[in-house]
Coordinates of C-alpha atoms (C1' of nucleotides) in Angstrom, one line a residue:
Chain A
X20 CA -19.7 24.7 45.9
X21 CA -19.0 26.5 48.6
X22 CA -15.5 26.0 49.7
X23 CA -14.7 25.3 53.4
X24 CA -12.7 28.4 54.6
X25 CA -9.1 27.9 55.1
X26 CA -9.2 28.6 59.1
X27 CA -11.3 25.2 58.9
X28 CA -8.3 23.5 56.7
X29 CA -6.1 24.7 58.8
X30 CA -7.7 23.3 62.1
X31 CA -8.4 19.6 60.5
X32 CA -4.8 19.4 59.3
X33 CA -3.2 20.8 63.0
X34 CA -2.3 18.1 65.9
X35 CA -4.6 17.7 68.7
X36 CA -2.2 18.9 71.0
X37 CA -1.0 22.1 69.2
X38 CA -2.5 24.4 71.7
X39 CA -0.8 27.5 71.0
X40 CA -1.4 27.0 67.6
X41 CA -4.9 26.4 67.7
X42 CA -5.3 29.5 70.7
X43 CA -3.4 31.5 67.8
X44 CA -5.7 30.5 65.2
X45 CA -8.8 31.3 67.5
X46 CA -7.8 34.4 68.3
X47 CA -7.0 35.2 64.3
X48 CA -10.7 34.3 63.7
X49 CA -12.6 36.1 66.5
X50 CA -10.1 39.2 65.5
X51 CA -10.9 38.7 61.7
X52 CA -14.9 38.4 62.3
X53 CA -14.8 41.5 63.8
X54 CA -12.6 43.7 61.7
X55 CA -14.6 42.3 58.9
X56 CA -17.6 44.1 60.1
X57 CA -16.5 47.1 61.0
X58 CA -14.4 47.8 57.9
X59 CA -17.6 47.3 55.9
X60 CA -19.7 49.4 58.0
X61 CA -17.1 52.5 58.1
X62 CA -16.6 52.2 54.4
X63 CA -20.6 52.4 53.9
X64 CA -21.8 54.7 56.2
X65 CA -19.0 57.2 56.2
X66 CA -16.9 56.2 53.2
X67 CA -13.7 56.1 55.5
X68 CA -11.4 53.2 56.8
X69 CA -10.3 52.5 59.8
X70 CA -6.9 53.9 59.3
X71 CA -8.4 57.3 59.2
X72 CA -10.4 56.8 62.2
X73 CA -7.6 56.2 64.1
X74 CA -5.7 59.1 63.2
X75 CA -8.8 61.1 64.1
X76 CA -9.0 59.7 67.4
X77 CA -5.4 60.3 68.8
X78 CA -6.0 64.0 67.3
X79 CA -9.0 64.1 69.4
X80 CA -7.7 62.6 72.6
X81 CA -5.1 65.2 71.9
X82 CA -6.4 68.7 71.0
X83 CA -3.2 70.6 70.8
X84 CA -2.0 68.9 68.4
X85 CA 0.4 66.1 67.4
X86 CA 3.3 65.8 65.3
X87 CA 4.2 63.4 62.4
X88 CA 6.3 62.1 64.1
X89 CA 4.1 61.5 67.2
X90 CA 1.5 60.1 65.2
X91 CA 3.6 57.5 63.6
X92 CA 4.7 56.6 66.9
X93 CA 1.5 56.6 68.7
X94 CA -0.3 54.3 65.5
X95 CA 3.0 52.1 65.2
X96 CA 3.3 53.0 61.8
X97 CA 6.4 54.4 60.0
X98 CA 6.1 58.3 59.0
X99 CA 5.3 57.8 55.7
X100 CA 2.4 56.4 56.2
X101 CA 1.4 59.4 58.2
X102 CA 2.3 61.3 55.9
X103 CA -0.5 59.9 53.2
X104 CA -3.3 59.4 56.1
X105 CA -2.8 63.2 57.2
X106 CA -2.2 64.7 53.5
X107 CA -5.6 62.8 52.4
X108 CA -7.6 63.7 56.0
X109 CA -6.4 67.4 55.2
X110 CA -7.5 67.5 52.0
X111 CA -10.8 66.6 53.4
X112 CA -10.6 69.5 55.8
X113 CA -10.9 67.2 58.5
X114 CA -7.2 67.7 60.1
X115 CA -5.4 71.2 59.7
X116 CA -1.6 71.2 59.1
X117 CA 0.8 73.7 59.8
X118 CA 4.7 73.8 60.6
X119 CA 6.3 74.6 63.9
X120 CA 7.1 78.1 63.9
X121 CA 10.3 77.2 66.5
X122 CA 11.4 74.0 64.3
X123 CA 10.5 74.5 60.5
X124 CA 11.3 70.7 60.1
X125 CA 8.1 70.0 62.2
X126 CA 4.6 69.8 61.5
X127 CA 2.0 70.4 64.0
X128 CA -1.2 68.1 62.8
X129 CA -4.5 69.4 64.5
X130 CA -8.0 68.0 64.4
X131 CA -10.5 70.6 62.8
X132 CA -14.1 71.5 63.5
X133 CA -15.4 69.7 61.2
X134 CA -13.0 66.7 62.0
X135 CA -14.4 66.7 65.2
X136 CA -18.2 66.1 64.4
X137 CA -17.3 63.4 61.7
X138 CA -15.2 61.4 64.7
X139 CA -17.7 62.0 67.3
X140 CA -20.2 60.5 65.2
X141 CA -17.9 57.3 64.1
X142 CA -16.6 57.0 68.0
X143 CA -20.2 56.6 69.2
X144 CA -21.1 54.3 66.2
X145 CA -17.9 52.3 66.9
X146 CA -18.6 51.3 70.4
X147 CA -22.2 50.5 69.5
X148 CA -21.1 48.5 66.6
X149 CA -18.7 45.9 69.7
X150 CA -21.6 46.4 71.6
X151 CA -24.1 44.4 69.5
X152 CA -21.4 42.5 68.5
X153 CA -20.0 41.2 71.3
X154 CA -23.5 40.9 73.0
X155 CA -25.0 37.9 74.5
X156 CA -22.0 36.7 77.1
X157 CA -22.6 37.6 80.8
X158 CA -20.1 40.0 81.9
X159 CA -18.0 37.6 83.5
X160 CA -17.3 36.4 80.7
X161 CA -16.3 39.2 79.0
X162 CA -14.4 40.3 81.5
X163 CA -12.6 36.6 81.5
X164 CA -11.9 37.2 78.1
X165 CA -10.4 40.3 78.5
X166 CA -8.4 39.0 80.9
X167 CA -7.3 36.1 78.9
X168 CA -6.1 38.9 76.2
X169 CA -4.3 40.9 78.4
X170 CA -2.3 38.1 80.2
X171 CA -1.5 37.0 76.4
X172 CA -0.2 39.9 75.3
X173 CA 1.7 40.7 78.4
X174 CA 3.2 37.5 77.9
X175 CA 4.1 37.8 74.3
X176 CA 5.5 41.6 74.4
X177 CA 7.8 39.6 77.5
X178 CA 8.8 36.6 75.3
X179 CA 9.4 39.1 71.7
X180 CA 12.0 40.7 73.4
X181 CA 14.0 37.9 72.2
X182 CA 13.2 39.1 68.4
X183 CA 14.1 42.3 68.5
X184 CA 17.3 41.7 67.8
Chain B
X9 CA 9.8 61.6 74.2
X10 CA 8.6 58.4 73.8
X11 CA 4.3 59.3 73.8
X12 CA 2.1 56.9 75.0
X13 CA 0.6 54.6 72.8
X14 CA -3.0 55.3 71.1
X15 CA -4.3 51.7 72.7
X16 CA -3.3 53.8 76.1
X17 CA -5.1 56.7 75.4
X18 CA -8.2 55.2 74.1
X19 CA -8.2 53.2 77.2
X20 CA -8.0 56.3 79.7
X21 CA -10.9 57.9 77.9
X22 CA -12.8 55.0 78.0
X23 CA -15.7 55.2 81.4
X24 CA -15.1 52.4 83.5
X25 CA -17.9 50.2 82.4
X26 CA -17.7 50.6 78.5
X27 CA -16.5 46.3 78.8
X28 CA -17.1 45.4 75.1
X29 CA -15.1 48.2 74.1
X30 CA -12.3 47.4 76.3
X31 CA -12.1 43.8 75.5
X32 CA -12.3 44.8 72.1
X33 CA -9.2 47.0 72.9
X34 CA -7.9 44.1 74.6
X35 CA -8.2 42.1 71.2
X36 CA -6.8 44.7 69.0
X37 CA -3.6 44.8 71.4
X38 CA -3.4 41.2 71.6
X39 CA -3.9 40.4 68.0
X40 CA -1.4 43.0 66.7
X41 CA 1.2 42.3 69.2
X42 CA 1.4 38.9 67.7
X43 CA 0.8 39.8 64.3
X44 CA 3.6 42.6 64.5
X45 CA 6.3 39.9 65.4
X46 CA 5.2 37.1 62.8
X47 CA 5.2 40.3 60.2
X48 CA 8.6 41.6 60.7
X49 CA 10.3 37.8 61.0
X50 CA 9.1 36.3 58.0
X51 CA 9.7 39.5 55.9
X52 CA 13.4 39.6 57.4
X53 CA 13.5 35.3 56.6
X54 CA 12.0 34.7 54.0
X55 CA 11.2 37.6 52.3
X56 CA 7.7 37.3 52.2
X57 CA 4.7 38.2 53.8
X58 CA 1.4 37.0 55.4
X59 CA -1.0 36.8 52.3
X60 CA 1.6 34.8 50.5
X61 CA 2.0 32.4 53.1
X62 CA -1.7 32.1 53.5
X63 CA -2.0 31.7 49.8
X64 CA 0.9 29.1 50.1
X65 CA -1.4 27.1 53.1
X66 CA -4.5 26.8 50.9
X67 CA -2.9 25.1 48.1
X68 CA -0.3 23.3 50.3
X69 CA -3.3 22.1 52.0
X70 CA -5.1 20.9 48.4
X71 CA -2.9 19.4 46.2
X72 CA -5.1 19.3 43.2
X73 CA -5.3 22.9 43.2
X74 CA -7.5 25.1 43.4
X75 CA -9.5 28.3 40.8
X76 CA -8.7 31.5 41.8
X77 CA -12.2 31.7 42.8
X78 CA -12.0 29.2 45.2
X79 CA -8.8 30.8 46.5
X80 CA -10.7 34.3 46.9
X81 CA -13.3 32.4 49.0
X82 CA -11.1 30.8 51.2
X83 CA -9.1 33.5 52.0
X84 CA -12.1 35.5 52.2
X85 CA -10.3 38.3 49.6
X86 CA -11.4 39.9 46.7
X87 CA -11.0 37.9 43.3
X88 CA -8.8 40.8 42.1
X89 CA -6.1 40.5 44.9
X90 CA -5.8 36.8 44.3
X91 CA -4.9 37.8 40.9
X92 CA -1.9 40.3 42.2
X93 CA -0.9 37.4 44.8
X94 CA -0.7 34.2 42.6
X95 CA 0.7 36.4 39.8
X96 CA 3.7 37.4 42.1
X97 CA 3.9 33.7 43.4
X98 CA 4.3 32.3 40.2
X99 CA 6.4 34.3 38.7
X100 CA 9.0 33.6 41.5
X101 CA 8.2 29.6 40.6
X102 CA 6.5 29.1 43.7
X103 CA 3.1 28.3 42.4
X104 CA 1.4 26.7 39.0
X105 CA -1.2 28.2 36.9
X106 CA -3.2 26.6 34.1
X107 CA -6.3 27.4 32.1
X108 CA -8.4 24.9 33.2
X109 CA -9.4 22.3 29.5
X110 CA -13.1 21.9 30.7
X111 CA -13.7 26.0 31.0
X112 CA -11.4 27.8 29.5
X113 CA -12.2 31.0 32.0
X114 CA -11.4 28.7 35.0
X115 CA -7.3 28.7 36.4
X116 CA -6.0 26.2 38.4
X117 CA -3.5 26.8 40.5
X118 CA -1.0 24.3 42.2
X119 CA 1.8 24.7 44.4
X120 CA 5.0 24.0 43.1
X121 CA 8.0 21.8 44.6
X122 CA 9.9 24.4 45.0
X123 CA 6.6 26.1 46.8
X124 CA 6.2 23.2 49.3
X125 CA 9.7 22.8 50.3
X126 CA 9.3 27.1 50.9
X127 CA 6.0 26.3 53.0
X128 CA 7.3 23.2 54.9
X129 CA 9.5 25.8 55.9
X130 CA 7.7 28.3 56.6
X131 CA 5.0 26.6 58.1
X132 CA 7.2 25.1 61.1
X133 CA 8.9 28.0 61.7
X134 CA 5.6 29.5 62.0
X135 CA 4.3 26.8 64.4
X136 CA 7.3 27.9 66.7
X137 CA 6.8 31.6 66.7
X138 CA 3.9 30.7 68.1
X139 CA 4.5 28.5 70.3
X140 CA 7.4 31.4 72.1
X141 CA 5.2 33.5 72.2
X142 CA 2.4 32.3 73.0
X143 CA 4.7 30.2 76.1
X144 CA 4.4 30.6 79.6
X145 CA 1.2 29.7 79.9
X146 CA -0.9 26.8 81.6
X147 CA -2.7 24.4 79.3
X148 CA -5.7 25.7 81.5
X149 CA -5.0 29.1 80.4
X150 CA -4.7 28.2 76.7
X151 CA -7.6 26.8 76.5
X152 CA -9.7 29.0 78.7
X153 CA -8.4 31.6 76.0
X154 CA -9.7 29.2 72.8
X155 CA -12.9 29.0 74.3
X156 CA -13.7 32.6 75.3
X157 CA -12.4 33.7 71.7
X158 CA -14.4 30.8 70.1
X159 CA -17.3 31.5 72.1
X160 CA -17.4 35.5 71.3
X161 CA -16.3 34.5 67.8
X162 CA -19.7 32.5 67.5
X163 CA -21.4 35.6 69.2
X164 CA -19.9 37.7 66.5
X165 CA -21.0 35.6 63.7
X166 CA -24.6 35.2 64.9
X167 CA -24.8 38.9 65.7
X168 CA -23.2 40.2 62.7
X169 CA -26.4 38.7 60.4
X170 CA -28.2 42.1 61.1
X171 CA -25.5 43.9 59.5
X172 CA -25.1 42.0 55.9
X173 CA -28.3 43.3 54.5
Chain C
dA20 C1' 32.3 79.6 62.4
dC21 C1' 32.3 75.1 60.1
dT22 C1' 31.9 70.5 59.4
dA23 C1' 29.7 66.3 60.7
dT24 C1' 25.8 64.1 62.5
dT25 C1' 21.2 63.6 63.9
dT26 C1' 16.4 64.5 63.4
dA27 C1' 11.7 65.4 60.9
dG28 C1' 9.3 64.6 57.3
dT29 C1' 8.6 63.5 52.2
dT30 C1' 9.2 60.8 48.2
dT31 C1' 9.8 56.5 45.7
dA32 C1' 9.2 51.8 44.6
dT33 C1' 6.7 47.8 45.7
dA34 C1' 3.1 45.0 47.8
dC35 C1' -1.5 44.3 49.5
dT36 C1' -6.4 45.5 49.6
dT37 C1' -11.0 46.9 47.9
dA38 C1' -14.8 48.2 44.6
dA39 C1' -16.2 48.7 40.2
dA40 C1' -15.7 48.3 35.2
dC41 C1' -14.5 45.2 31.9
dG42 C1' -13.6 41.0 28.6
dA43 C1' -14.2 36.4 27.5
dA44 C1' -16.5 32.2 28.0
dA45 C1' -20.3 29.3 29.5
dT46 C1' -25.2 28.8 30.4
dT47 C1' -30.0 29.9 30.1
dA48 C1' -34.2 31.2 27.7
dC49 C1' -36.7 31.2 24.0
Chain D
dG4 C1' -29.6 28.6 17.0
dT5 C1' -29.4 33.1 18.8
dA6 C1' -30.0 36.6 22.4
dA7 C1' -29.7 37.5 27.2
dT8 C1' -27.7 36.5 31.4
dT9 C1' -24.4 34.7 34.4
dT10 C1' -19.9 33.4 35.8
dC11 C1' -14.6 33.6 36.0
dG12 C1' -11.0 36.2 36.2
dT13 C1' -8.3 40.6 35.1
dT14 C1' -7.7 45.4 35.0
dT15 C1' -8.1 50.0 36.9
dA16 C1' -8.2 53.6 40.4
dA17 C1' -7.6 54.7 44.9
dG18 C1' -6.2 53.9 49.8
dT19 C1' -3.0 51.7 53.0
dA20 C1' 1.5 49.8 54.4
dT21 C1' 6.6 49.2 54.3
dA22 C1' 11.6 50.1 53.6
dA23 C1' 15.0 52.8 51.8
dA24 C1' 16.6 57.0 49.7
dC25 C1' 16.3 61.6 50.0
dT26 C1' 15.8 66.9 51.5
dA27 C1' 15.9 70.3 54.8
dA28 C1' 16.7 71.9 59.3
dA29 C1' 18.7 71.7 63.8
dT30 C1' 22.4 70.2 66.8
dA31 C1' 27.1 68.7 68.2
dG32 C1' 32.0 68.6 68.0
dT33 C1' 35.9 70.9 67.1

DNA sequence: ACTATTTAGTTTATACTTAAACGAAATTAC
DNA sequence: GTAATTTCGTTTAAGTATAAACTAAATAGT
């Protein structure tokens, strides 16, 4: 009794011709196989999420620090958000908070020691991880898809301006 | 002061020839750009969010309803979040639950009328987010995107064996 | 100076998500 | 028929996410 999954629903009951629709829900798929994976392999081998990794990597592309602010911006998140990721992360003694000595309302947010040698080790397991996954196209094709993305998303940050109204 | 996006830096740090990680990146951008749009519009319009809607499409989709169970596996969620979901859903009358007569540890849920006339609704509106953003595009382009996401989609899948042991 | 406004970040309430523990019901083993 | 096991769904605890209300601090306007 193993139920078709709705993706497959979804495609039976769409037009032929509803190409965007159809790109959309490829793209959803590919996307979703892949997140799926890695979410389970972070949460295993280094009982973290994804969220945290990211935080940990903008701190590491940027060693003297970022603000709350910043980091919101940077993750496209709002600030309280941040504000659980980094309280959590620091409690962990992986990030190291302190406030702005020339604007008390600001909080510089660091990456520590030991937040460094936990994020080196998931960075390098990360882009093994897409490696093998993505492994077995010739690199024309990857780079097609890639390009395929990108022309997307240029396209759809162009036609949202419309919606942010 | 507006700092450069973490999709930005990641991309700078990245060598040249790391191309699974960047079309990865690619993805990620891609994905969330649309996602991000979709998000915000039907939480400003209708109130609601993704996992309702999807939870909406699977019994909009099957009439005769379907076990929380089945819902869990479709959705590919955990049992315990279609509970939260389908509580919230029919509490606001816009989905049926009943303990099944044959099993009495089975629910069957149904969509409502007042569900289906939400979902029609939603459900074209959705179609046409899509197709905006999505426009601008050849049909050759569409497709060519389809088929690279479908074909590193079934990459994924086959790849991603190794890891569910 | 002093009031008003803006800015930075936190808190709160709510929703979504998981894993794990749990309760109830059905099935299997004997 | 009873005991053990499996199955279905809920509950619980914790993390992640938002919007909106809030606090504290800095800045602008006068």
């Amino acid at each position: 009794m193993t139920e078709k999954n709705l993706y497959e629903s979804i495609l039976e009951s769409l037009p032929e011709d509803a190409d965007h629709r159809i790109a959309w829900l490829a793209l959803v798929r590919c996307f979703s196989s892949i997140e799926r994976v890695l979410l389970k392999h972070f949460a295993q081998k280094y009982n973290s999420s994804l969220p945290r990794y990211d935080v940990l990597t903008a701190l590491a592309l940027n060693r003297d620090g970022l603000t709350m602010g910043e980091l919101a911006s940077m993750l496209m998140v709002t600030k309280g958000n941040i504000t659980g990721v980094v309280r959590r992360l620091a409690q962990d003694g992986l990030v190291l908070k302190n406030t702005s000595k020339s604007d008390r309302r600001v909080q510089s947010v660091k990456i520590s020691a030991k937040g460094v040698r936990l994020w080196e080790k998931m960075h390098a397991d990360y882009d093994d991880m897409i490696a093998l996954l993505l492994s077995g196209q010739s690199v024309e094709q990857i780079k097609e898809l890639r390009q395929a993305l990108r022309r997307t998303r240029l396209l759809v940050e162009k036609n949202s301006v419309a919606f942010n109204s």
